[in-house]
Every structure is written in C-alpha cells, then in structure tokens.
Amino acid sequence: MKYDYIIADSHADAIMETKKKYGDEARIINSKIIKTKGAFGLFKKNQYQLLVSITDDEHLKNYKKQLGIVSTSENKTTSSVEKKNTEKINNNQTSNNESIDNNTVKMIFENLQKIEKQINNNTENRSSSKHKNIEEIKDILLDNEFSDDFINNAVKEMESKLSLSVIEERVELHKWAYDYIQGKISEIVGNDEIIYNRKKNVMILIGPTGVGKTTTIAKIAANSYKNEKKTVELVTIDGFRIGAKYQLSIYAEHMKMKLHFAESNLDIEKAISLSDSDVILIDTIGRSQLDELKLVEMKSILKLRNVEPVFVLAISATTKPKDIKKIFKNFDIFDFTHVIITKNDESESVGGILSAAIEKNKQILYCTNGQRVPNDIEKSSVRLLMDRIRGLDSSIYLMNAVY
Ligand SMILES: Nc1nc2c(ncn2[C@@H]2O[C@H](COP(=O)(O)OP(=O)(O)OP(=O)(O)O)[C@@H](O)[C@H]2O)c(=O)[nH]1
Ligand SMILES: [Mg+2]
C-alpha cells in the first residue's frame, strides 16, 4: 500500500488532482484544510489536503500508464516478469496475426492461380473442341462480314449435324458451308414480280441518304419499260431539293415518263388514282437511320389510303455492319418487305446485309453495281448472291460454276 498527500486550492481541485494522478482506484482516507505559505513566506493561504491510499498494484499500473507501457484497459497487476511475458505474448500474437494474414493471402493467391488455371484449361478445351477446319470456316464467314448470330448458328449446325469424318475432310466441310449459305440465301431471294403482278403496282423506295435511291428508281423504271413492257410513272416526295428535283426530271424526260412532285399523302393518292400506268415508282428523301423523328414524319406522308404499296429498302453494300442492324431496325416502321443492295461494285462483302435480311426475313430484290442508268442493276438470284461469298476452297466454286 502506498500513501500520498494531495494538496490543492479547493476540495474539488484536490479530488481532480488525485484522479489525475492515480485514477479511480485511489481511496481518500481523510481531508483537511491547511495553511500554506505564499511567495517569500509572506502570505498564508488556506488549502485542501487529501490523504489518499493507493495499492502498490494501482500505483504501478498508473505509473506504467503514465509511461505508456501498458494499455489503459489492462486491469490485472503485472509484475516485471509478467510484464515481459505479456510483452512476449503480445509479440507472439502480433507475429501470429501477421502469419495468419500472410498465410491467408498466400492461400487466396494459390486458389486464384488454381481458378485461373482451370479457366485457361476450359478455354483451351473449348477452343480445342472446335476443330481447326471449323475454325477456318468461322474465319471465312467473319471475313464475309456475316453477323455473329449467323456464324454461331452455322457453327452450331456444323458441330451437331456433321460427323467427325466430314469435319476432318477440309474440302467436304467447305462444300457443306457453301450449301449452308446457299440454303439460307435461297430463303431471301425476292422476285420482282411483286412490282408487276397487280393492275396498279406501287413501289416506294426508302433508305438512308445517298445510297442510290433516285438512280435505282431510274434504273428500275427504264428496265420495267424496256424489258417488262410496262408503262411507268414516277412520283417523288423529294421535290423541294433543287438538285434532287432536277436529277429525277432529267431521267423522266429522257425516258418520256410522267413525273409528279408530291408533298403530302393526298398528293400521292391523287397521282396514283389519276394514273393509268402499270407501275408507279415513288422516290423518297434520304433519311438517316438515326433521325427517328424525320423517319416518323416521312411515314405519315407515305400513309396511303386504298393503295397497298410495296416498301423497299435501299441499302449500300458499303454500310458498316453495326449500321446495317440500326438501318434495318429503324426503317422497319415502314414495314418494308424487300431490300435492294446498292453499290455492290464498291464493296467486297455483303454478309452483313444478307445476315440482317435472313434474320428479319426480308427479300433481296435487286443488286446495283454502278452508276450507269439503266445498265448497272441485276435481279437478285441465288447465283448472284453466292458469287459474292469469298474465301471458300476454289474447288467448291469450280464445282458450282455454270458454263
Ligand atoms: N458505285 C456506285 N454508285 C452508285 C450506285 N448507285 C448510285 N450511285 C451513285 O451514288 C450517288 C448517289 O446516288 P443517288 O441516286 O442520288 O442517291 P439517293 O439515295 O437518291 O440520295 P439522296 O436522295 O440524297 O438520299 C450518285 O453519285 C450515284 O451515281 C451504284 O450502284 N454504284
Ligand atoms: Mg435521291
């Protein structure tokens, strides 16, 4: 046990001082007022004196606390030996914690490595499960810009329907791929009878800006007259653009065909009802697939009563694959049933447009392949479209060639 005197100016200050020095454990044995001398022993003043007792343990604890050796939460008495042990234990705990942390990190790292290895194995297995001949066909389809969906479906069929012996035979597989594409294409080859088979046929050509709509209208008009012996009239809703008006006027004049400029559906309906021609071809304003508002506006002009027009989408073979999807989607508000692939002479691949047509079930009506009117246009056919597929083994093309 240790005893101490605590002296302060007030009773409260004395208690505070005790608490500060020994914490809550000190016990007040007695308190009294004492007279103490001021500076130079001249002035005497009253002060409060507390006699407090502190156990040695408490004293030591508070002493250590003051020195910052043990945490304030420590309640037990700690001898110097125990202190050393405590420090040792503390050190061990720390190193244990560290080693647990290190071990955990190591374990996690090893597990991650295992998982990564498994993923790699799976990927290898998957890709190795695709025969190199299948991979080659996949690359050819990609090169022809067929869509991912088209390619995935083709690969699925190859894997599920073909025996390994066919897959192993490279040329056999190329032949299968040729037949597969041909089968799909034959489903979307349109017949231009659609614009001739009724009493009064109306065809409306829509499509993005500058794809060749007006030129194509002129080509179809000339061929309808020359080859199909049909009488033709032209209508345009693109009359306010001076250049566009002039462009179609020249063709109409040259082909001696009537040309109507329409601004509303009433204008178009009137032109159709007054016409006694077999075929009425309607040219429209090029619209960006991104300008959905303008597309809706144009749709309202093309909403015709008592007429069942064939809506045909003109799309350039040079269109980027990602734009093809958007064009097919946004022009679908017109319920177009047919497609004309323009500018085939400017592009090597038509896989993107063919994929979209297959997916959306649209028929390819014509392909245009140059600026000359009326020559540079061909009716769509399986052969014409298959001739655009590149990269299969040359023997397959020889096998399918027509002499
Ligand atoms: N190489 C090539 N050029 C073409 C073909 N068809 C049209 N063109 C050219 O493409 C350009 C645009 O043709 P237009 O007929 O005016 O196109 P459009 O779709 O009517 O254009 P907008 O009315 O402005 O939307 C012209 O220079 C045409 O000669 C084609 O099949 N091949
Ligand atoms: Mg035009």
Short mmCIF file of C-alpha atoms and ligand atoms in Angstrom, two decimals:
data_model
loop_
_atom_site.label_atom_id
_atom_site.label_comp_id
_atom_site.label_asym_id
_atom_site.label_seq_id
_atom_site.Cartn_x
_atom_site.Cartn_y
_atom_site.Cartn_z
CA MET A 1 0.00 0.00 0.00
CA LYS A 2 1.21 3.50 -0.77
CA TYR A 3 0.03 6.74 0.78
CA ASP A 4 0.15 10.20 -0.66
CA TYR A 5 -0.91 13.76 0.18
CA ILE A 6 -2.67 15.74 -2.47
CA ILE A 7 -2.86 19.49 -1.86
CA ALA A 8 -4.99 21.89 -3.90
CA ASP A 9 -6.72 25.27 -3.60
CA SER A 10 -10.16 23.70 -3.29
CA HIS A 11 -11.60 20.37 -2.25
CA ALA A 12 -12.81 19.75 -5.79
CA ASP A 13 -9.39 20.56 -7.23
CA ALA A 14 -7.78 18.13 -4.79
CA ILE A 15 -10.08 15.31 -5.88
CA MET A 16 -9.42 16.11 -9.50
CA GLU A 17 -5.71 16.08 -8.94
CA THR A 18 -5.99 12.68 -7.19
CA LYS A 19 -7.94 11.24 -10.08
CA LYS A 20 -5.46 12.64 -12.50
CA LYS A 21 -2.57 11.10 -10.62
CA TYR A 22 -3.99 7.72 -9.57
CA GLY A 23 -7.17 7.14 -11.47
CA ASP A 24 -10.36 5.89 -9.84
CA GLU A 25 -8.68 3.37 -7.58
CA ALA A 26 -7.18 5.80 -5.03
CA ARG A 27 -9.04 5.99 -1.76
CA ILE A 28 -9.42 9.18 0.25
CA ILE A 29 -8.51 8.46 3.86
CA ASN A 30 -9.11 11.97 5.17
CA SER A 31 -9.22 15.60 4.07
CA LYS A 32 -8.36 18.76 5.90
CA ILE A 33 -7.73 22.45 5.37
CA ILE A 34 -4.16 23.50 5.90
CA LYS A 35 -2.43 26.89 5.90
CA THR A 36 0.38 27.11 3.42
CA LYS A 37 2.93 29.90 2.94
CA GLY A 38 2.75 32.09 -0.16
CA ALA A 39 5.67 33.62 -2.03
CA PHE A 40 8.67 34.53 0.18
CA GLY A 41 6.73 33.01 3.11
CA LEU A 42 4.83 36.24 3.47
CA PHE A 43 1.24 35.41 2.73
CA LYS A 44 -0.53 32.40 4.17
CA LYS A 45 -3.45 30.81 2.38
CA ASN A 46 -5.96 28.03 3.02
CA GLN A 47 -5.53 24.86 1.00
CA TYR A 48 -7.15 21.48 0.96
CA GLN A 49 -5.13 18.40 1.72
CA LEU A 50 -6.25 14.88 0.98
CA LEU A 51 -4.60 11.81 2.35
CA VAL A 52 -5.08 9.05 -0.21
CA SER A 53 -4.11 5.41 -0.23
CA ILE A 54 -3.19 3.52 -3.36
CA THR A 55 -2.38 -0.14 -3.59
CA ASP A 56 1.06 -0.84 -4.95
CA ASP A 57 -0.56 -2.53 -7.90
CA GLU A 58 -2.59 0.50 -8.65
CA HIS A 59 0.40 2.67 -8.19
CA LEU A 60 2.41 0.55 -10.53
CA LYS A 61 -0.39 0.42 -13.01
CA ASN A 62 -0.80 4.16 -13.00
CA TYR A 63 2.90 4.60 -13.14
CA LYS A 64 3.12 2.34 -16.19
CA LYS A 65 0.16 4.15 -17.64
CA GLN A 66 1.99 7.40 -17.28
CA LEU A 67 4.98 5.89 -19.03
CA GLY A 68 2.70 4.42 -21.68
CA ILE A 69 3.88 0.83 -21.17
CA VAL A 70 0.53 -0.92 -20.73
CA SER A 71 -2.82 -0.14 -22.25
CA THR A 72 -5.41 1.57 -20.10
CA SER A 73 -7.69 -1.43 -20.46
CA GLU A 74 -5.27 -3.59 -18.51
CA ASN A 75 -6.85 -4.40 -15.14
CA LYS A 76 -4.57 -7.02 -13.77
CA THR A 77 -1.44 -6.45 -11.76
CA THR A 78 1.61 -7.04 -13.83
CA SER A 79 4.93 -7.88 -12.31
CA SER A 80 8.07 -7.17 -14.26
CA VAL A 81 8.36 -10.88 -15.14
CA GLU A 82 4.71 -10.96 -16.07
CA LYS A 83 5.25 -7.75 -17.99
CA LYS A 84 7.97 -9.39 -20.02
CA ASN A 85 5.73 -12.40 -20.57
CA THR A 86 2.86 -10.16 -21.53
CA GLU A 87 5.06 -8.35 -23.97
CA LYS A 88 6.25 -11.70 -25.28
CA ILE A 89 2.67 -12.92 -25.66
CA ASN A 90 1.75 -9.66 -27.30
CA ASN A 91 4.65 -10.03 -29.67
CA ASN A 92 3.68 -13.62 -30.41
CA GLN A 93 0.11 -12.58 -31.04
CA THR A 94 1.25 -9.89 -33.39
CA SER A 95 3.50 -12.24 -35.29
CA ASN A 96 0.71 -14.83 -35.26
CA ASN A 97 -1.69 -12.31 -36.68
CA GLU A 98 0.85 -11.39 -39.27
CA SER A 99 1.49 -15.02 -40.14
CA ILE A 100 -2.26 -15.69 -40.34
CA ASP A 101 -2.59 -12.72 -42.65
CA ASN A 102 0.33 -13.88 -44.75
CA ASN A 103 -1.00 -17.41 -44.85
CA THR A 104 -4.46 -16.22 -45.81
CA VAL A 105 -3.07 -14.05 -48.54
CA LYS A 106 -0.91 -16.93 -49.75
CA MET A 107 -3.88 -19.29 -49.71
CA ILE A 108 -6.10 -16.84 -51.59
CA PHE A 109 -3.35 -16.26 -54.11
CA GLU A 110 -2.85 -20.01 -54.64
CA ASN A 111 -6.60 -20.51 -55.04
CA LEU A 112 -6.77 -17.67 -57.54
CA GLN A 113 -3.95 -19.29 -59.50
CA LYS A 114 -5.83 -22.60 -59.47
CA ILE A 115 -9.04 -20.91 -60.69
CA GLU A 116 -7.14 -19.07 -63.40
CA LYS A 117 -5.55 -22.34 -64.49
CA GLN A 118 -8.97 -24.00 -64.62
CA ILE A 119 -10.40 -21.15 -66.70
CA ASN A 120 -7.47 -21.37 -69.10
CA ASN A 121 -7.89 -25.12 -69.35
CA ASN A 122 -11.59 -24.76 -70.04
CA THR A 123 -10.93 -22.14 -72.70
CA GLU A 124 -8.29 -24.34 -74.26
CA ASN A 125 -10.62 -27.30 -74.12
CA ARG A 126 -13.41 -25.31 -75.64
CA SER A 127 -11.31 -23.94 -78.44
CA SER A 128 -9.63 -27.27 -78.94
CA SER A 129 -13.12 -28.80 -79.13
CA LYS A 130 -13.57 -26.65 -82.24
CA HIS A 131 -11.79 -28.40 -84.99
CA LYS A 132 -9.31 -26.31 -86.95
CA ASN A 133 -11.44 -26.84 -90.08
CA ILE A 134 -14.46 -25.41 -88.26
CA GLU A 135 -12.30 -22.50 -87.13
CA GLU A 136 -11.34 -21.89 -90.76
CA ILE A 137 -14.99 -21.76 -91.86
CA LYS A 138 -15.72 -19.41 -88.99
CA ASP A 139 -12.95 -17.09 -90.18
CA ILE A 140 -14.27 -17.19 -93.75
CA LEU A 141 -17.77 -16.22 -92.56
CA LEU A 142 -16.28 -13.44 -90.45
CA ASP A 143 -14.29 -12.21 -93.42
CA ASN A 144 -17.51 -12.05 -95.42
CA GLU A 145 -18.94 -9.90 -92.59
CA PHE A 146 -21.72 -12.32 -91.66
CA SER A 147 -23.20 -11.38 -88.28
CA ASP A 148 -22.21 -13.12 -85.04
CA ASP A 149 -25.65 -14.75 -84.84
CA PHE A 150 -25.33 -16.14 -88.37
CA ILE A 151 -21.84 -17.51 -87.64
CA ASN A 152 -22.82 -19.02 -84.27
CA ASN A 153 -25.81 -20.76 -85.83
CA ALA A 154 -23.66 -22.12 -88.65
CA VAL A 155 -21.05 -23.44 -86.21
CA LYS A 156 -23.75 -24.99 -84.01
CA GLU A 157 -25.15 -26.85 -87.01
CA MET A 158 -21.70 -27.98 -88.10
CA GLU A 159 -20.98 -29.37 -84.64
CA SER A 160 -24.34 -31.02 -84.13
CA LYS A 161 -25.07 -32.38 -87.59
CA LEU A 162 -21.74 -33.36 -89.08
CA SER A 163 -19.75 -36.47 -88.31
CA LEU A 164 -16.10 -36.09 -87.42
CA SER A 165 -15.12 -37.70 -90.72
CA VAL A 166 -16.83 -34.83 -92.64
CA ILE A 167 -15.27 -32.19 -90.38
CA GLU A 168 -11.85 -33.79 -90.83
CA GLU A 169 -12.20 -33.51 -94.63
CA ARG A 170 -11.47 -29.83 -95.24
CA VAL A 171 -12.97 -29.66 -98.75
CA GLU A 172 -16.04 -31.59 -97.62
CA LEU A 173 -16.58 -29.05 -94.87
CA HIS A 174 -16.15 -26.17 -97.34
CA LYS A 175 -18.78 -27.77 -99.53
CA TRP A 176 -21.09 -28.09 -96.54
CA ALA A 177 -20.54 -24.39 -95.70
CA TYR A 178 -21.27 -23.37 -99.30
CA ASP A 179 -24.51 -25.36 -99.26
CA TYR A 180 -25.45 -23.95 -95.86
CA ILE A 181 -25.02 -20.35 -97.01
CA GLN A 182 -26.79 -21.12 -100.27
CA GLY A 183 -29.72 -22.62 -98.37
CA LYS A 184 -30.05 -19.52 -96.24
CA ILE A 185 -29.74 -17.18 -99.22
CA SER A 186 -32.33 -19.08 -101.24
CA GLU A 187 -34.83 -18.20 -98.50
CA ILE A 188 -34.36 -14.46 -99.08
CA VAL A 189 -34.13 -14.17 -102.85
CA GLY A 190 -37.04 -12.00 -103.90
CA ASN A 191 -38.92 -11.96 -107.14
CA ASP A 192 -39.54 -8.64 -108.88
CA GLU A 193 -42.92 -9.95 -109.98
CA ILE A 194 -44.01 -8.22 -106.78
CA ILE A 195 -43.86 -4.87 -108.60
CA TYR A 196 -45.53 -6.09 -111.80
CA ASN A 197 -48.16 -8.62 -110.85
CA ARG A 198 -51.04 -6.32 -109.96
CA LYS A 199 -53.14 -3.99 -112.01
CA LYS A 200 -51.67 -0.90 -110.49
CA ASN A 201 -48.39 -1.56 -108.78
CA VAL A 202 -46.91 0.95 -106.38
CA MET A 203 -43.35 0.61 -105.15
CA ILE A 204 -41.88 3.04 -102.62
CA LEU A 205 -38.11 3.15 -102.26
CA ILE A 206 -36.85 4.24 -98.83
CA GLY A 207 -33.38 4.27 -97.36
CA PRO A 208 -30.53 6.28 -95.89
CA THR A 209 -29.10 9.36 -97.61
CA GLY A 210 -27.05 8.91 -100.75
CA VAL A 211 -27.33 5.14 -101.08
CA GLY A 212 -28.55 5.48 -104.70
CA LYS A 213 -32.35 5.56 -104.36
CA THR A 214 -33.02 8.02 -107.19
CA THR A 215 -30.53 6.34 -109.52
CA THR A 216 -32.07 2.95 -108.70
CA ILE A 217 -35.62 4.24 -109.34
CA ALA A 218 -34.44 5.41 -112.77
CA LYS A 219 -32.83 2.01 -113.46
CA ILE A 220 -35.98 0.10 -112.45
CA ALA A 221 -38.20 2.47 -114.43
CA ALA A 222 -36.11 2.05 -117.58
CA ASN A 223 -35.98 -1.74 -117.24
CA SER A 224 -39.71 -2.01 -116.46
CA TYR A 225 -40.46 -0.23 -119.68
CA LYS A 226 -37.77 -1.80 -121.82
CA ASN A 227 -37.71 -5.41 -120.57
CA GLU A 228 -41.09 -5.90 -118.93
CA LYS A 229 -43.01 -3.76 -121.39
CA LYS A 230 -44.76 -1.92 -118.60
CA THR A 231 -45.95 1.66 -118.59
CA VAL A 232 -44.33 3.57 -115.74
CA GLU A 233 -44.96 6.81 -113.85
CA LEU A 234 -42.68 8.40 -111.31
CA VAL A 235 -43.55 10.24 -108.10
CA THR A 236 -41.11 11.95 -105.80
CA ILE A 237 -41.59 13.46 -102.36
CA ASP A 238 -38.09 14.91 -102.67
CA GLY A 239 -39.21 17.79 -104.92
CA PHE A 240 -38.13 20.67 -102.67
CA ARG A 241 -34.43 19.93 -103.04
CA ILE A 242 -33.49 21.60 -106.30
CA GLY A 243 -30.76 19.10 -107.15
CA ALA A 244 -32.98 16.12 -106.37
CA LYS A 245 -35.86 17.57 -108.44
CA TYR A 246 -33.56 18.19 -111.35
CA GLN A 247 -31.96 14.71 -111.10
CA LEU A 248 -35.25 12.81 -111.45
CA SER A 249 -36.67 15.28 -114.01
CA ILE A 250 -33.75 14.53 -116.31
CA TYR A 251 -34.34 10.78 -116.07
CA ALA A 252 -38.12 11.15 -116.54
CA GLU A 253 -37.67 13.42 -119.51
CA HIS A 254 -35.14 11.08 -121.05
CA MET A 255 -37.41 8.05 -120.58
CA LYS A 256 -40.53 10.03 -121.54
CA MET A 257 -42.26 9.21 -118.28
CA LYS A 258 -44.65 11.30 -116.22
CA LEU A 259 -43.16 12.70 -113.02
CA HIS A 260 -45.26 14.01 -110.10
CA PHE A 261 -43.96 16.11 -107.22
CA ALA A 262 -45.83 15.30 -104.03
CA GLU A 263 -45.69 16.98 -100.64
CA SER A 264 -48.39 15.05 -98.80
CA ASN A 265 -50.12 11.70 -98.84
CA LEU A 266 -53.07 13.39 -100.55
CA ASP A 267 -50.79 14.44 -103.41
CA ILE A 268 -49.52 10.87 -103.77
CA GLU A 269 -53.01 9.35 -103.58
CA LYS A 270 -54.21 11.79 -106.24
CA ALA A 271 -51.31 10.97 -108.57
CA ILE A 272 -51.95 7.24 -108.15
CA SER A 273 -55.70 7.45 -108.65
CA LEU A 274 -55.31 9.55 -111.81
CA SER A 275 -52.62 7.31 -113.23
CA ASP A 276 -53.37 4.61 -115.76
CA SER A 277 -49.80 3.25 -115.76
CA ASP A 278 -48.90 -0.31 -114.76
CA VAL A 279 -46.19 0.68 -112.36
CA ILE A 280 -45.82 3.74 -110.13
CA LEU A 281 -42.39 4.17 -108.60
CA ILE A 282 -42.09 6.55 -105.64
CA ASP A 283 -38.75 8.11 -104.77
CA THR A 284 -38.28 9.42 -101.24
CA ILE A 285 -35.98 11.74 -99.34
CA GLY A 286 -32.86 10.10 -97.94
CA ARG A 287 -33.18 9.84 -94.19
CA SER A 288 -30.57 8.99 -91.63
CA GLN A 289 -31.41 5.89 -89.66
CA LEU A 290 -30.50 7.94 -86.58
CA ASP A 291 -33.13 10.62 -87.24
CA GLU A 292 -36.12 8.71 -85.95
CA LEU A 293 -38.33 11.83 -85.85
CA LYS A 294 -37.83 12.51 -89.57
CA LEU A 295 -38.50 8.84 -90.31
CA VAL A 296 -41.83 9.04 -88.47
CA GLU A 297 -42.64 12.29 -90.32
CA MET A 298 -41.94 10.59 -93.65
CA LYS A 299 -44.04 7.60 -92.68
CA SER A 300 -47.05 9.85 -92.21
CA ILE A 301 -46.59 11.26 -95.74
CA LEU A 302 -46.38 7.73 -97.12
CA LYS A 303 -49.52 6.50 -95.36
CA LEU A 304 -51.80 5.93 -98.33
CA ARG A 305 -55.49 5.05 -98.43
CA ASN A 306 -56.79 2.47 -100.89
CA VAL A 307 -53.28 1.63 -102.03
CA GLU A 308 -51.09 -1.27 -101.00
CA PRO A 309 -47.58 -0.23 -101.89
CA VAL A 310 -44.53 -2.46 -101.69
CA PHE A 311 -41.98 -0.80 -99.43
CA VAL A 312 -38.41 -1.49 -100.49
CA LEU A 313 -35.31 -0.54 -98.50
CA ALA A 314 -32.24 0.58 -100.45
CA ILE A 315 -29.05 -0.07 -98.54
CA SER A 316 -25.49 0.30 -99.72
CA ALA A 317 -23.15 -2.71 -99.67
CA THR A 318 -20.57 -0.33 -98.22
CA THR A 319 -22.56 0.13 -95.00
CA LYS A 320 -20.71 -0.78 -91.80
CA PRO A 321 -22.06 -3.97 -90.13
CA LYS A 322 -23.12 -2.14 -86.96
CA ASP A 323 -25.08 0.46 -89.03
CA ILE A 324 -26.82 -2.28 -91.03
CA LYS A 325 -28.58 -3.51 -87.89
CA LYS A 326 -29.68 0.01 -86.99
CA ILE A 327 -30.94 0.73 -90.52
CA PHE A 328 -32.98 -2.49 -90.63
CA LYS A 329 -34.39 -1.73 -87.19
CA ASN A 330 -35.27 1.95 -87.66
CA PHE A 331 -36.66 1.68 -91.19
CA ASP A 332 -38.84 -1.19 -90.03
CA ILE A 333 -41.54 1.37 -89.13
CA PHE A 334 -42.38 1.31 -92.86
CA ASP A 335 -42.93 -2.46 -92.74
CA PHE A 336 -40.62 -2.88 -95.71
CA THR A 337 -40.67 -6.38 -97.15
CA HIS A 338 -37.89 -6.12 -99.73
CA VAL A 339 -34.32 -4.87 -100.00
CA ILE A 340 -32.14 -3.54 -102.81
CA ILE A 341 -28.41 -3.81 -102.20
CA THR A 342 -26.79 -0.83 -103.92
CA LYS A 343 -23.15 -0.06 -104.73
CA ASN A 344 -22.08 -3.71 -104.84
CA ASP A 345 -19.23 -2.56 -107.08
CA GLU A 346 -17.80 -0.61 -104.15
CA SER A 347 -17.73 -3.36 -101.55
CA GLU A 348 -16.24 -6.83 -101.27
CA SER A 349 -18.64 -8.23 -98.68
CA VAL A 350 -22.39 -8.39 -98.39
CA GLY A 351 -22.55 -10.81 -95.46
CA GLY A 352 -23.81 -8.11 -93.09
CA ILE A 353 -26.82 -7.25 -95.24
CA LEU A 354 -27.54 -10.90 -96.01
CA SER A 355 -27.45 -11.76 -92.29
CA ALA A 356 -29.85 -8.92 -91.46
CA ALA A 357 -32.21 -9.92 -94.28
CA ILE A 358 -32.15 -13.56 -93.14
CA GLU A 359 -32.74 -12.55 -89.54
CA LYS A 360 -35.60 -10.14 -90.36
CA ASN A 361 -36.98 -12.23 -93.18
CA LYS A 362 -36.67 -9.58 -95.92
CA GLN A 363 -36.36 -10.46 -99.59
CA ILE A 364 -33.49 -9.17 -101.72
CA LEU A 365 -34.99 -7.71 -104.90
CA TYR A 366 -32.06 -6.26 -106.85
CA CYS A 367 -28.37 -5.56 -106.62
CA THR A 368 -26.94 -2.45 -108.26
CA ASN A 369 -23.33 -2.32 -109.26
CA GLY A 370 -22.51 1.03 -110.80
CA GLN A 371 -23.70 4.49 -111.73
CA ARG A 372 -24.88 3.77 -115.23
CA VAL A 373 -28.62 4.02 -115.86
CA PRO A 374 -30.20 1.65 -116.74
CA ASN A 375 -27.46 -0.98 -117.05
CA ASP A 376 -25.95 -1.31 -113.61
CA ILE A 377 -28.68 -3.31 -111.92
CA GLU A 378 -29.35 -7.03 -111.66
CA LYS A 379 -32.29 -9.03 -110.42
CA SER A 380 -31.43 -10.86 -107.26
CA SER A 381 -30.72 -14.57 -107.58
CA VAL A 382 -29.03 -17.26 -105.52
CA ARG A 383 -26.19 -17.37 -108.01
CA LEU A 384 -25.66 -13.59 -107.99
CA LEU A 385 -25.51 -13.51 -104.19
CA MET A 386 -23.43 -16.67 -103.86
CA ASP A 387 -20.88 -15.15 -106.24
CA ARG A 388 -20.30 -12.51 -103.56
CA ILE A 389 -19.16 -15.09 -101.00
CA ARG A 390 -15.38 -15.24 -100.90
CA GLY A 391 -12.75 -17.44 -99.31
CA LEU A 392 -14.11 -20.97 -99.64
CA ASP A 393 -11.90 -23.56 -101.32
CA SER A 394 -11.59 -22.81 -105.05
CA SER A 395 -12.68 -26.35 -105.95
CA ILE A 396 -16.09 -25.57 -104.42
CA TYR A 397 -16.56 -22.62 -106.77
CA LEU A 398 -15.48 -24.76 -109.72
CA MET A 399 -17.92 -27.45 -108.62
CA ASN A 400 -20.75 -24.88 -108.54
CA ALA A 401 -19.74 -22.94 -111.65
CA VAL A 402 -22.17 -22.70 -114.54
CA TYR A 403 -20.64 -22.83 -118.02
N1 LIG B 1 -20.69 2.99 -107.47
C1 LIG B 1 -22.00 3.13 -107.46
N2 LIG B 1 -22.54 4.34 -107.33
C2 LIG B 1 -23.88 4.45 -107.32
C3 LIG B 1 -24.71 3.32 -107.42
N3 LIG B 1 -25.99 3.76 -107.35
C4 LIG B 1 -25.94 5.10 -107.21
N4 LIG B 1 -24.68 5.53 -107.20
C5 LIG B 1 -24.17 6.88 -107.06
O1 LIG B 1 -24.42 7.31 -105.73
C6 LIG B 1 -24.63 8.70 -105.71
C7 LIG B 1 -25.94 9.00 -105.01
O2 LIG B 1 -26.99 8.49 -105.78
P1 LIG B 1 -28.49 8.97 -105.61
O3 LIG B 1 -29.31 8.16 -106.52
O4 LIG B 1 -28.60 10.44 -105.76
O5 LIG B 1 -28.71 8.58 -104.12
P2 LIG B 1 -30.00 8.88 -103.24
O6 LIG B 1 -30.15 7.75 -102.31
O7 LIG B 1 -31.17 9.21 -104.10
O8 LIG B 1 -29.53 10.16 -102.46
P3 LIG B 1 -30.47 11.14 -101.59
O9 LIG B 1 -31.71 11.36 -102.36
O10 LIG B 1 -29.64 12.35 -101.43
O11 LIG B 1 -30.71 10.44 -100.32
C8 LIG B 1 -24.63 9.15 -107.15
O12 LIG B 1 -23.37 9.65 -107.47
C9 LIG B 1 -24.88 7.87 -107.92
O13 LIG B 1 -24.35 7.91 -109.24
C10 LIG B 1 -24.09 2.05 -107.56
O14 LIG B 1 -24.73 1.00 -107.66
N5 LIG B 1 -22.74 2.01 -107.57
MG MG B 2 -32.43 10.83 -104.19
#
